Coordinates of C-alpha atoms and ligand atoms in Angstrom, one line a residue:
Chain A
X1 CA 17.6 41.8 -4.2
X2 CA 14.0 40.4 -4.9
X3 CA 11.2 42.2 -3.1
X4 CA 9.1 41.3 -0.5
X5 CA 6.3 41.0 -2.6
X6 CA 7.8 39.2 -5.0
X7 CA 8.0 36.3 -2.4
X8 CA 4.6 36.4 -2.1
X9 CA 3.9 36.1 -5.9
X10 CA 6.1 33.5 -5.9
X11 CA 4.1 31.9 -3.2
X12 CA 1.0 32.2 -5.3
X13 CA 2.0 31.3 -8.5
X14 CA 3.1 27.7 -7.0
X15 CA -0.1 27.3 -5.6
X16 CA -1.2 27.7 -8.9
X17 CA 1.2 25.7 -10.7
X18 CA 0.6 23.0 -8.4
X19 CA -3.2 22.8 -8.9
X20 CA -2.4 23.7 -12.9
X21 CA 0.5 20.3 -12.8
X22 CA -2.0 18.1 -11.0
X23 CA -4.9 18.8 -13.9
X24 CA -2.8 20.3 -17.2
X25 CA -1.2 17.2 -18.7
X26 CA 2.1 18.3 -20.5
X27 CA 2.1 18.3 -24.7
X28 CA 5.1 15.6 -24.9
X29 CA 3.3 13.4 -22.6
X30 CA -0.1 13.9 -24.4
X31 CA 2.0 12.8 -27.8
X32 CA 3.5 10.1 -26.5
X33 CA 0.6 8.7 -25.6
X34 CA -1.5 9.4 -28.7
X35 CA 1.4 7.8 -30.3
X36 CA 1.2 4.4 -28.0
X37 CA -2.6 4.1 -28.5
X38 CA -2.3 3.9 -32.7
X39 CA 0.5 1.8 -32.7
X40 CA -0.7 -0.5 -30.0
X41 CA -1.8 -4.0 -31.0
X42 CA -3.3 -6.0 -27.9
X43 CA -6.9 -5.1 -28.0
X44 CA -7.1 -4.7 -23.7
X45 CA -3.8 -2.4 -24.5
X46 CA -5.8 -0.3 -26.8
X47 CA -9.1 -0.4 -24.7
X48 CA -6.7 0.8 -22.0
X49 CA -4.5 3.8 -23.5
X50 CA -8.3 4.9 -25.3
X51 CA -9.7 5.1 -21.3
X52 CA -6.2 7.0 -20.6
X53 CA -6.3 9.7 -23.1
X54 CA -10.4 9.9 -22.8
X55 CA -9.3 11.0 -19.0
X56 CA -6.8 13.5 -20.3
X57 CA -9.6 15.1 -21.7
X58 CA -13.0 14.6 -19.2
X59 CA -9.5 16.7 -16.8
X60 CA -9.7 19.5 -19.4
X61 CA -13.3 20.0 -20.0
X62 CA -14.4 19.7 -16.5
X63 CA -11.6 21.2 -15.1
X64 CA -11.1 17.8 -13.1
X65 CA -7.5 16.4 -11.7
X66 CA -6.0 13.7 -14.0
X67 CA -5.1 11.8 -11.4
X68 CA -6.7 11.4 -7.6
X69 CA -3.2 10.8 -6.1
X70 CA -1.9 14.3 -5.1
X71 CA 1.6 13.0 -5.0
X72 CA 4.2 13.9 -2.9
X73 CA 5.5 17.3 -3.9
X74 CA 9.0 17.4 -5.5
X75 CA 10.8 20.8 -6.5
X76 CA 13.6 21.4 -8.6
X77 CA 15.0 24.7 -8.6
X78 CA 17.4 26.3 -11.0
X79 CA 18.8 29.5 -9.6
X80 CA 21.0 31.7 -12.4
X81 CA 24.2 32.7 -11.2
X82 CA 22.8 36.5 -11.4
X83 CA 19.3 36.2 -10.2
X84 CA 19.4 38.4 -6.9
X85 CA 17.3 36.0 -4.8
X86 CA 17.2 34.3 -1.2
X87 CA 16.9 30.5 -1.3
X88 CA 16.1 31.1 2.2
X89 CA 12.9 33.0 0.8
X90 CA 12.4 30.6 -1.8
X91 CA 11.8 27.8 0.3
X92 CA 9.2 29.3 2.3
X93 CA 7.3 30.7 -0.8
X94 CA 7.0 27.0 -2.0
X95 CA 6.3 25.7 1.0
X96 CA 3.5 28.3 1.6
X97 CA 2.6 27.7 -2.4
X98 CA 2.0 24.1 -1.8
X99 CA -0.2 24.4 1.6
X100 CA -2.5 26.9 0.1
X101 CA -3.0 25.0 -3.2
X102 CA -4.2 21.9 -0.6
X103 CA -6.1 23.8 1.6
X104 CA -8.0 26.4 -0.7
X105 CA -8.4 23.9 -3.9
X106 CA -9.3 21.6 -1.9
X107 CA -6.6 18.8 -2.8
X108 CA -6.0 15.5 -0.9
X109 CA -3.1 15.9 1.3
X110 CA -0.8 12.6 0.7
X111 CA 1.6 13.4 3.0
X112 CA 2.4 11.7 6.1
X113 CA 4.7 11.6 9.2
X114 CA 6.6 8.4 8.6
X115 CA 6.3 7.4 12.3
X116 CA 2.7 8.5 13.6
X117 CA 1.4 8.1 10.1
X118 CA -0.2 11.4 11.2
X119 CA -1.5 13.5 8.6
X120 CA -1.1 17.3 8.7
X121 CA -3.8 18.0 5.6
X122 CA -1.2 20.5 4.0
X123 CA 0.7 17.9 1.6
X124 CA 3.5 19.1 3.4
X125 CA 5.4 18.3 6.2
X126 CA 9.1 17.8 7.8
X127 CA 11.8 18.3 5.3
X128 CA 8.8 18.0 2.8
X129 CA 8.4 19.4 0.2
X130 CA 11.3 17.8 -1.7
X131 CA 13.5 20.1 -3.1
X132 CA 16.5 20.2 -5.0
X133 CA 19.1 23.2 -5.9
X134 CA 20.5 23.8 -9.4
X135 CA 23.0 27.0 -9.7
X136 CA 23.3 27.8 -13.1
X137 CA 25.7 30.2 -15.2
X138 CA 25.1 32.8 -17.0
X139 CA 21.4 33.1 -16.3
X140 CA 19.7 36.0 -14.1
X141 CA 16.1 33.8 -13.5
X142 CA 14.7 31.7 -11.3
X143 CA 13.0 28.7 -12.6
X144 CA 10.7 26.2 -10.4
X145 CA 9.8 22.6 -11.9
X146 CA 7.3 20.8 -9.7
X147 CA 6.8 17.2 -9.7
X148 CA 3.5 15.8 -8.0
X149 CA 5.0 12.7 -7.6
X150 CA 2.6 9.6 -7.9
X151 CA 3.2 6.5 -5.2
X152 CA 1.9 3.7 -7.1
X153 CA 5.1 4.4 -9.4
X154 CA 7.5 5.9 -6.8
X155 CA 7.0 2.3 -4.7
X156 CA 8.3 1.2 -7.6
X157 CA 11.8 2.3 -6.9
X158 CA 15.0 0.5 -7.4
X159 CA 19.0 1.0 -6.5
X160 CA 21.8 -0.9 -6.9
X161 CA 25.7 -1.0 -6.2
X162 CA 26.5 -3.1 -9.0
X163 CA 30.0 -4.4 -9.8
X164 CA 32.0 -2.7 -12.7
X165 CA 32.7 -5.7 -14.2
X166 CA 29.0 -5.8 -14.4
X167 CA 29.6 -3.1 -17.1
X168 CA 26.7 -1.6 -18.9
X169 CA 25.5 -4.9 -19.5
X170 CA 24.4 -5.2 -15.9
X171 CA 23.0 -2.1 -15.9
X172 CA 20.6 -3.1 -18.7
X173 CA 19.6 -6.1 -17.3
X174 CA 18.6 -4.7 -13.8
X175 CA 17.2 -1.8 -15.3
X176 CA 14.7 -4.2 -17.6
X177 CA 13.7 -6.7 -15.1
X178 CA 13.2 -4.1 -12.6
X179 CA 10.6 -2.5 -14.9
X180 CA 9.1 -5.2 -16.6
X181 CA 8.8 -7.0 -12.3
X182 CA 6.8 -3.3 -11.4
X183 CA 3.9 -5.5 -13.5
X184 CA 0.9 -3.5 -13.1
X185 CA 1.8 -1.4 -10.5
X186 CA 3.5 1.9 -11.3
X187 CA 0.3 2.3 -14.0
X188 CA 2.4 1.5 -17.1
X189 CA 2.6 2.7 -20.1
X190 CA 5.3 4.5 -17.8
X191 CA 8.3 6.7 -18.3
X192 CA 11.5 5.1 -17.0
X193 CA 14.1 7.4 -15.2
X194 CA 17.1 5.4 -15.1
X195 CA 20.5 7.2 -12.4
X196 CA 24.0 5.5 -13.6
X197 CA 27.1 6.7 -11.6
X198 CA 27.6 8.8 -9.3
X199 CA 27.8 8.5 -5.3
X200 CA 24.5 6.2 -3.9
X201 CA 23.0 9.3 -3.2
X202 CA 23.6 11.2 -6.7
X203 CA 22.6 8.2 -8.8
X204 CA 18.9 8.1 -6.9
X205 CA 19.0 11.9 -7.4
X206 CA 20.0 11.9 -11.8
X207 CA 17.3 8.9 -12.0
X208 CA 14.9 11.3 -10.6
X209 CA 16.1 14.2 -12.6
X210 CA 15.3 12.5 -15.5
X211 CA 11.8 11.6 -15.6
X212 CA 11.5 15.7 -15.5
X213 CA 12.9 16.0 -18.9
X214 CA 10.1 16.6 -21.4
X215 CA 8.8 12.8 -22.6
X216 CA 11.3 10.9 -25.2
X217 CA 13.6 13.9 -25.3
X218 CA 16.7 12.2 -25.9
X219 CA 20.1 12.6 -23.6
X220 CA 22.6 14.7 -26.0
X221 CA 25.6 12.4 -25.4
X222 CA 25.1 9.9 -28.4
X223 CA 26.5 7.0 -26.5
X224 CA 23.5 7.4 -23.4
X225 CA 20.9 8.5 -26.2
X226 CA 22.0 4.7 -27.3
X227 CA 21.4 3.2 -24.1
X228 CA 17.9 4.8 -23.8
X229 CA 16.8 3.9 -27.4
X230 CA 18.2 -0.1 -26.9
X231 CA 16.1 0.0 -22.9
X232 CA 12.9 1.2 -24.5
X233 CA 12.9 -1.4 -27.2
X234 CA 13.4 -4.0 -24.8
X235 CA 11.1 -3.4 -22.8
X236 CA 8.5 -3.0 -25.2
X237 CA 9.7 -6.1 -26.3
X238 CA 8.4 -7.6 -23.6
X239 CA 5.0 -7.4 -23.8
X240 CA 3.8 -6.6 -20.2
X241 CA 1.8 -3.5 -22.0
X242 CA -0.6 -0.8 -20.8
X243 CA -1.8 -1.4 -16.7
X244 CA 0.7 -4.5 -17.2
X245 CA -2.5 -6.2 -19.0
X246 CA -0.1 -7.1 -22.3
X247 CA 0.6 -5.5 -25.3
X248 CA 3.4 -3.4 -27.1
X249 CA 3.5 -0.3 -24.8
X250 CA 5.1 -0.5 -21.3
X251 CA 7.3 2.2 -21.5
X252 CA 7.2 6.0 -23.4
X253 CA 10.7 6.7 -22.7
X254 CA 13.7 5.7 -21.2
X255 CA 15.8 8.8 -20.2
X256 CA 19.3 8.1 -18.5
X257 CA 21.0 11.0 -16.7
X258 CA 25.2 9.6 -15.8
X259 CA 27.8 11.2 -13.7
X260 CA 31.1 10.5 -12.8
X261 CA 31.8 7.6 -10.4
X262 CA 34.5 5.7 -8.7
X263 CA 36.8 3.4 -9.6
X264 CA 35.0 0.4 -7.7
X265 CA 31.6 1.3 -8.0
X266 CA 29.2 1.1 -10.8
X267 CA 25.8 2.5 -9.2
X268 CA 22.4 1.9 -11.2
X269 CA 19.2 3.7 -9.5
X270 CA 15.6 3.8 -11.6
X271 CA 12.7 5.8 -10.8
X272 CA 9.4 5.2 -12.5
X273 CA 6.9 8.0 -13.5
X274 CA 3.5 6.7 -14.1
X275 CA 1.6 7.8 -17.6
X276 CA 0.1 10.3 -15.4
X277 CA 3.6 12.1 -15.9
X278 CA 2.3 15.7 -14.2
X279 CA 4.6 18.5 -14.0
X280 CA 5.0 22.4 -14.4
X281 CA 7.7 24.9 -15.1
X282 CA 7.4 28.4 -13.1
X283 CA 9.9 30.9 -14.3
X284 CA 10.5 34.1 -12.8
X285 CA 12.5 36.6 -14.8
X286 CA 14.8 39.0 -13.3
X287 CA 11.8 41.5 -14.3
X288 CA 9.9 39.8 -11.8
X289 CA 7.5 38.4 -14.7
X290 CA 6.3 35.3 -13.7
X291 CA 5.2 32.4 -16.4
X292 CA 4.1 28.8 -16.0
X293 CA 4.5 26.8 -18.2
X294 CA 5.8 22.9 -18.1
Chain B
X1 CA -13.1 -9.9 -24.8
X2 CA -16.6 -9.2 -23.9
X3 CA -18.6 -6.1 -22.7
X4 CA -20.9 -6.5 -20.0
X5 CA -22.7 -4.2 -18.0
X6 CA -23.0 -5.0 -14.5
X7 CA -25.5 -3.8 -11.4
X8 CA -25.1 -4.1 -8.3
X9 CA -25.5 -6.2 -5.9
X10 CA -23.3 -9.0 -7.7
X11 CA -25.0 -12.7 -7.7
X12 CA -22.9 -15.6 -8.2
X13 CA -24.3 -16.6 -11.8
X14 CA -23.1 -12.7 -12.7
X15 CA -19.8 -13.1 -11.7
X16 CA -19.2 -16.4 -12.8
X17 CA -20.1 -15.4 -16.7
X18 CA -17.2 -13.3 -16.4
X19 CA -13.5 -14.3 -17.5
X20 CA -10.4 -12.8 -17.5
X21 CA -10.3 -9.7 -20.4
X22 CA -13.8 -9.4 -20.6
X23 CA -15.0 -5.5 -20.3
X24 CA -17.4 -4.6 -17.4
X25 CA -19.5 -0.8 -16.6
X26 CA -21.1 -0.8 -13.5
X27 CA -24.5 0.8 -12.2
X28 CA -25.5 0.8 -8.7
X29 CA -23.2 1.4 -5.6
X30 CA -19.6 1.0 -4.8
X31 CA -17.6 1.1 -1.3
X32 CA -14.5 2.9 -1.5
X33 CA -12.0 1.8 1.2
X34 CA -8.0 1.4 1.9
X35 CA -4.8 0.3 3.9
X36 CA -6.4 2.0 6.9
X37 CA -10.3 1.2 6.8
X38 CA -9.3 -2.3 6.1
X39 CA -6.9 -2.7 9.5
X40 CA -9.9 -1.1 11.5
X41 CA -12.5 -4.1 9.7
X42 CA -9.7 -7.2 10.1
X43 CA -7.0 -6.2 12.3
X44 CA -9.2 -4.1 15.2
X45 CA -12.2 -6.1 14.3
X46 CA -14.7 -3.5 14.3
X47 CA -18.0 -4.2 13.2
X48 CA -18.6 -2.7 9.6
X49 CA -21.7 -1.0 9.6
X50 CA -23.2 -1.4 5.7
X51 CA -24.3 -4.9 4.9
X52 CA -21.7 -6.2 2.0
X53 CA -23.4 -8.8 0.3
X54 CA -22.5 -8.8 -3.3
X55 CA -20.8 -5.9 -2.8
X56 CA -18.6 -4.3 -5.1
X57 CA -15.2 -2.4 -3.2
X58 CA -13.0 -0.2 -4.7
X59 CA -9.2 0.6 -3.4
X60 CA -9.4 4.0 -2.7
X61 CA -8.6 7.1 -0.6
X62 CA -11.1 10.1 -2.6
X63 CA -10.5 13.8 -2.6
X64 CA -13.6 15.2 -0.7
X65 CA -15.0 18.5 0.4
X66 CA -17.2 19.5 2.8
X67 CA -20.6 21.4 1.7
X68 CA -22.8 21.7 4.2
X69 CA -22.6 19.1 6.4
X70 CA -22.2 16.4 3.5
X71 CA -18.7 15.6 1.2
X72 CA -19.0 16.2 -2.2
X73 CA -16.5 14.5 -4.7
X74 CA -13.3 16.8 -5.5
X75 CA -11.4 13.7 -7.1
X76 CA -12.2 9.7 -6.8
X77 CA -9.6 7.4 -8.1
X78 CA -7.7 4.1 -7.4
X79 CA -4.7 3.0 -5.8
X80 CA -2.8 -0.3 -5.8
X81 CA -4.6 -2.8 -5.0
X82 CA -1.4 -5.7 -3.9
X83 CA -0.6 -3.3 -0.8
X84 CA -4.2 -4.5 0.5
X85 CA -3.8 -8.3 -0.6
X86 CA -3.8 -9.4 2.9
X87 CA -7.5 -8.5 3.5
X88 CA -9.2 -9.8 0.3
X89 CA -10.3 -13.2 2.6
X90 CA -11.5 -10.5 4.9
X91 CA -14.3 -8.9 2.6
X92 CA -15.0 -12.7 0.6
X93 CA -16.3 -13.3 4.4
X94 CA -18.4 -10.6 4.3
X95 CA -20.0 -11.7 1.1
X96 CA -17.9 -9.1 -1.0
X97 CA -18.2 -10.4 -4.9
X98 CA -15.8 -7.6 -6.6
X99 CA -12.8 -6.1 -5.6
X100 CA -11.4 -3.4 -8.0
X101 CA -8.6 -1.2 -7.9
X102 CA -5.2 -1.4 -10.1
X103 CA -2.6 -3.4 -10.5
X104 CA -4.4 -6.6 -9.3
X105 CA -3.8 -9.3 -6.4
X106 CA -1.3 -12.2 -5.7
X107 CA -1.5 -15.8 -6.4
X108 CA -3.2 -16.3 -2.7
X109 CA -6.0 -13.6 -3.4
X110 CA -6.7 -15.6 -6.5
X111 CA -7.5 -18.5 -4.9
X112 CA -9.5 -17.4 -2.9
X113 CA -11.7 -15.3 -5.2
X114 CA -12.3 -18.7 -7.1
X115 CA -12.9 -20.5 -3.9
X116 CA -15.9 -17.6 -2.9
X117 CA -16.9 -17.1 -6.7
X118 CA -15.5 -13.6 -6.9
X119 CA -13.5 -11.7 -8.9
X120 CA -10.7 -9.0 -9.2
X121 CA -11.9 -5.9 -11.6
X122 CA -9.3 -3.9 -13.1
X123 CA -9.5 -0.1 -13.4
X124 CA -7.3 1.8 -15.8
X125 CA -5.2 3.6 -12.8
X126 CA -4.9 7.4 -13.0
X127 CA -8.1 7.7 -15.0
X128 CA -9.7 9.5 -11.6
X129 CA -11.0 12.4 -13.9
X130 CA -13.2 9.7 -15.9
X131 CA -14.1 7.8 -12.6
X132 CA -15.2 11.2 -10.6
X133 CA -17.3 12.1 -13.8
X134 CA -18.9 8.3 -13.0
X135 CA -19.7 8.8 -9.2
X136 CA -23.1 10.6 -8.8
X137 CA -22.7 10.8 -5.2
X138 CA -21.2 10.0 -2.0
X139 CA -24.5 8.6 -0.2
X140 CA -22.8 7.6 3.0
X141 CA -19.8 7.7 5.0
X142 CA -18.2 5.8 8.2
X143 CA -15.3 6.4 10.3
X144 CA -14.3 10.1 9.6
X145 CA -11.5 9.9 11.7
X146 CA -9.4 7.9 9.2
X147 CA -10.3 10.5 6.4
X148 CA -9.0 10.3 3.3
X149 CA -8.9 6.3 4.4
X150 CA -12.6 6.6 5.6
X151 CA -15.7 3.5 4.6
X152 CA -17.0 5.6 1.6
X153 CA -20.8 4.0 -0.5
X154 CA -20.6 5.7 -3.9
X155 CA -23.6 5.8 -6.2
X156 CA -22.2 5.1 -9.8
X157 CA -23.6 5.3 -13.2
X158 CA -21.6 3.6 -16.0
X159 CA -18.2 3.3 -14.1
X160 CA -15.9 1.6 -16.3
X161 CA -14.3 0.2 -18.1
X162 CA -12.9 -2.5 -15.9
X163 CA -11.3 -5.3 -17.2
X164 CA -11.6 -8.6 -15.4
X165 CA -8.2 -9.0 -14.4
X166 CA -8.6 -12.4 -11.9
X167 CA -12.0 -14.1 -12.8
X168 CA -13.4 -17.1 -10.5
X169 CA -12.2 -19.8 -12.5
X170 CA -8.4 -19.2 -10.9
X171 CA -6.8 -16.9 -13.9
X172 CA -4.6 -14.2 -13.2
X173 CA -4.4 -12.0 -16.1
X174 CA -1.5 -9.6 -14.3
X175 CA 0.2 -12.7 -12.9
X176 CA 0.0 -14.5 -16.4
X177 CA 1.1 -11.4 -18.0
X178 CA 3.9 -10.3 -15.8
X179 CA 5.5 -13.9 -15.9
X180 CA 5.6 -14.3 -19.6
X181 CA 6.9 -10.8 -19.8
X182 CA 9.8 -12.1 -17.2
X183 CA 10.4 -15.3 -19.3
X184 CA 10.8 -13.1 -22.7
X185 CA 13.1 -10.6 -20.9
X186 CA 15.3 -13.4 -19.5
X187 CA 16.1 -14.6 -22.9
X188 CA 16.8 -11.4 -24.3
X189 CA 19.9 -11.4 -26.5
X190 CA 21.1 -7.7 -25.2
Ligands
SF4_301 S1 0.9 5.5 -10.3 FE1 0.5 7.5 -11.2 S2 -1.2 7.3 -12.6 FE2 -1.2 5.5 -11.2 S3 -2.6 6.1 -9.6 FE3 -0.5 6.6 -8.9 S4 -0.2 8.7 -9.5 FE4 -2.0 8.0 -10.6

């Protein structure tokens, strides 16, 4: 079994990540973006990408955060089927991570109690941070994605019970006007995570999952890869553009996760990530080498 | 598409040059406020200490830290502006010409910004490592209590761009945008 100490370098290196996610903009998302600001046409579009990726970099050189919004913290974990660790354990180590990257950094705690509003000052709180549980075969690591997850584009949140004769036809169509009616608001050019399937629950959980995958990496089934490449071109098409100010980029990526679902049901959830698409990847060997990456 | 460079306070003849698109920087002072500074100005009607006259206001909730005695800037950015649409009449009465943030206001907000000769100035959102690098100082603060949501008075120097997102003649470049964008999407062949 894992150490003690290993707990507590666990503890430390998600402080770290989280500070590192909150400054250290990911490469795919970096591309993307370079990518949207050559190709885009509406001068206010380009104005506005040009102010995005001149922020990427004032973050680097000064060592500044990208973004002021601290997020609300989301974990995935994947546990390998022969990593000898307690989740029990795990838990606490990212919940200690998290406080001590607000409290030593400092970093603005976003974090509330839904019914007093109250604000602990540790972006933390009951049943917060998020976290989710992956076992995986055949692996003997742990590895931690974290997810500072922006509120301008999390308000911008959408689930729906649609019918199945509403087929995948009614899955694009609430899937485009609910992006292209976020306007301004979740800080487009955004990437689009889009749940299909599933129980309510699961379907709000996949279209989470999938605004972690790395930026315009494509789902490997060829028929959902379809669905993703046929949702970003319309709504490109529509021309609500950068800060929803118009022009040709409103979305990076579409990425669709699916799962099994009921005979009656035919569930649709989207979850918007913001440009400002901050994540990192801690992995923790069987070792006990630690590296963060994204 | 114009540039301008603004200072602060705003004057009517300023704001009234500018139309939807064009590019503003600012120079002078900004007050940083929110959801919670704005219910303790217009739903507990407390009195609001700085004089806002021609006033620019920025949606916001800053990452601050305390060096002796005085909060120093850790990271100063935006947040949505439509959660606060409610109290835009609010600061026109106090004599508020400029209300930025991201995302703009409704259709209500916009009339009233033409009715008071104001305007809405849109910030790129996100860009808070750009707009930190433009505050020079936090000169003064009210209301500690509501920290982060606290009355901040930023110094600025070249705090930009914003793009003029609702001018004072009664255009709404998100409104305008995000209809059009609706109207193409509902005659998409898919
Ligand atoms: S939506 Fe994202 S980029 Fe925009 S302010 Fe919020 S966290 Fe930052």
């Amino acid at each position: 079994m894992w150490s003690r100490d290993r707990y507590k370098q666990m503890a430390e290196a998600v402080a770290m990540l989280y500070v590192k996610a909150l400054k250290d903009m990911p490469p795919d998302v970096r591309i993307a973006l370079q990518n949207a600001e050559q190709g885009e046409t509406a001068p206010i579009g380009k104005t506005i990408l040009g102010t995005i990726r001149k922020n990427i970099g004032a973050a680097d050189r000064e060592n500044l955060l990208i973004c002021q919004d601290t997020g609300t913290p989301v974990y995935f974990v994947q546990v390998g089927e022969y990593a000898e660790a307690n989740p029990v354990a795990i838990e606490r180590a990212i919940r200690q991570g998290t406080e001590r990257a607000t409290t030593s950094h400092p970093l603005r705690s976003s974090v509330v109690s839904p019914i007093t509003r109250k604000n602990p000052q540790t972006n933390t709180g009951y049943r917060v941070p998020v976290i989710h549980w992956d076992f995986v075969e055949d692996r003997d690591d742990v590895e931690v994605v974290v997810v500072p997850k922006g509120s301008g584009s999390e308000n911008m949140t959408y689930f729906r019970m649609l019918l199945p004769a509403d087929g995948v036809l009614g899955i694009k169509r609430f899937v485009l006007e609910s992006v292209v009616g976020s306007g301004g608001n979740p800080c487009p050019p955004v990437i689009v995570g889009v749940g299909i399937g599933g129980s309510s629950d699961l379907c709000m959980l996949l279209a989470k999952k999938a605004i972690i995958r790395p930026c315009g990496e494509r789902n490997p089934d060829p028929e959902v890869a379809g669905l993703e490449a046929d949702l970003l071109q319309a709504i490109n098409a529509s021309g609500l553009g950068p800060m929803g100010l118009g022009g040709i980029n409103t979305a990076l990526a579409v990425h669709v996760e699916h799962a099994a679902t009921h005979i009656s049901q035919n569930p649709v959830a989207v979850n918007i990530q913001c440009w400002a698409a901050r994540r990192g990847r801690l992995t923790i060997r069987s070792t006990g080498d630690l590296a963060i990456g994204f | 598409m114009a540039d301008y460079q603004l200072t602060t306070p705003l004057t009517d003849d300023v704001v009234m040059s500018l139309h939807v698109g064009d590019v503003v920087t600012v120079n002078g002072h900004i007050y940083g406020l929110r959801d919670a500074t704005l219910i303790r100005m217009f739903d507990q009607k407390v009195d609001i200490p700085p004089d806002l006259t021609g006033a620019i206001c920025l949606h916001t909730a800053p990452g601050v830290r305390l060096e002796e005695g005085r909060y120093v800037k850790v990271s100063v950015g935006t947040t949505t502006s439509t959660r606060m649409n409610r109290f835009t009449e609010g600061l026109l009465g106090q004599g508020v010409k400029a209300i930025t943030g991201k995302g703009g206001l409704l259709e209500d907000s916009t009339k009233l910004l033409q009715a008071h000769h104001a305007v809405y100035l849109g910030l790129v959102g996100g860009t808070a490592a750009s707009e930190t690098l433009q505050i020079e100082e936090i000169e003064e603060m009210w209301w500690p209590d509501l920290m982060p949501e606290c009355l901040w008075k930023f110094r600025v120097r070249d705090f930009g761009p914003l793009i003029v997102g609702i001018d004072a003649y009664g255009r709404n470049l998100y409104l305008e945008t995000k209809q059009q964008a609706l109207a193409v999407v509902k005659h998409m062949e898919m």
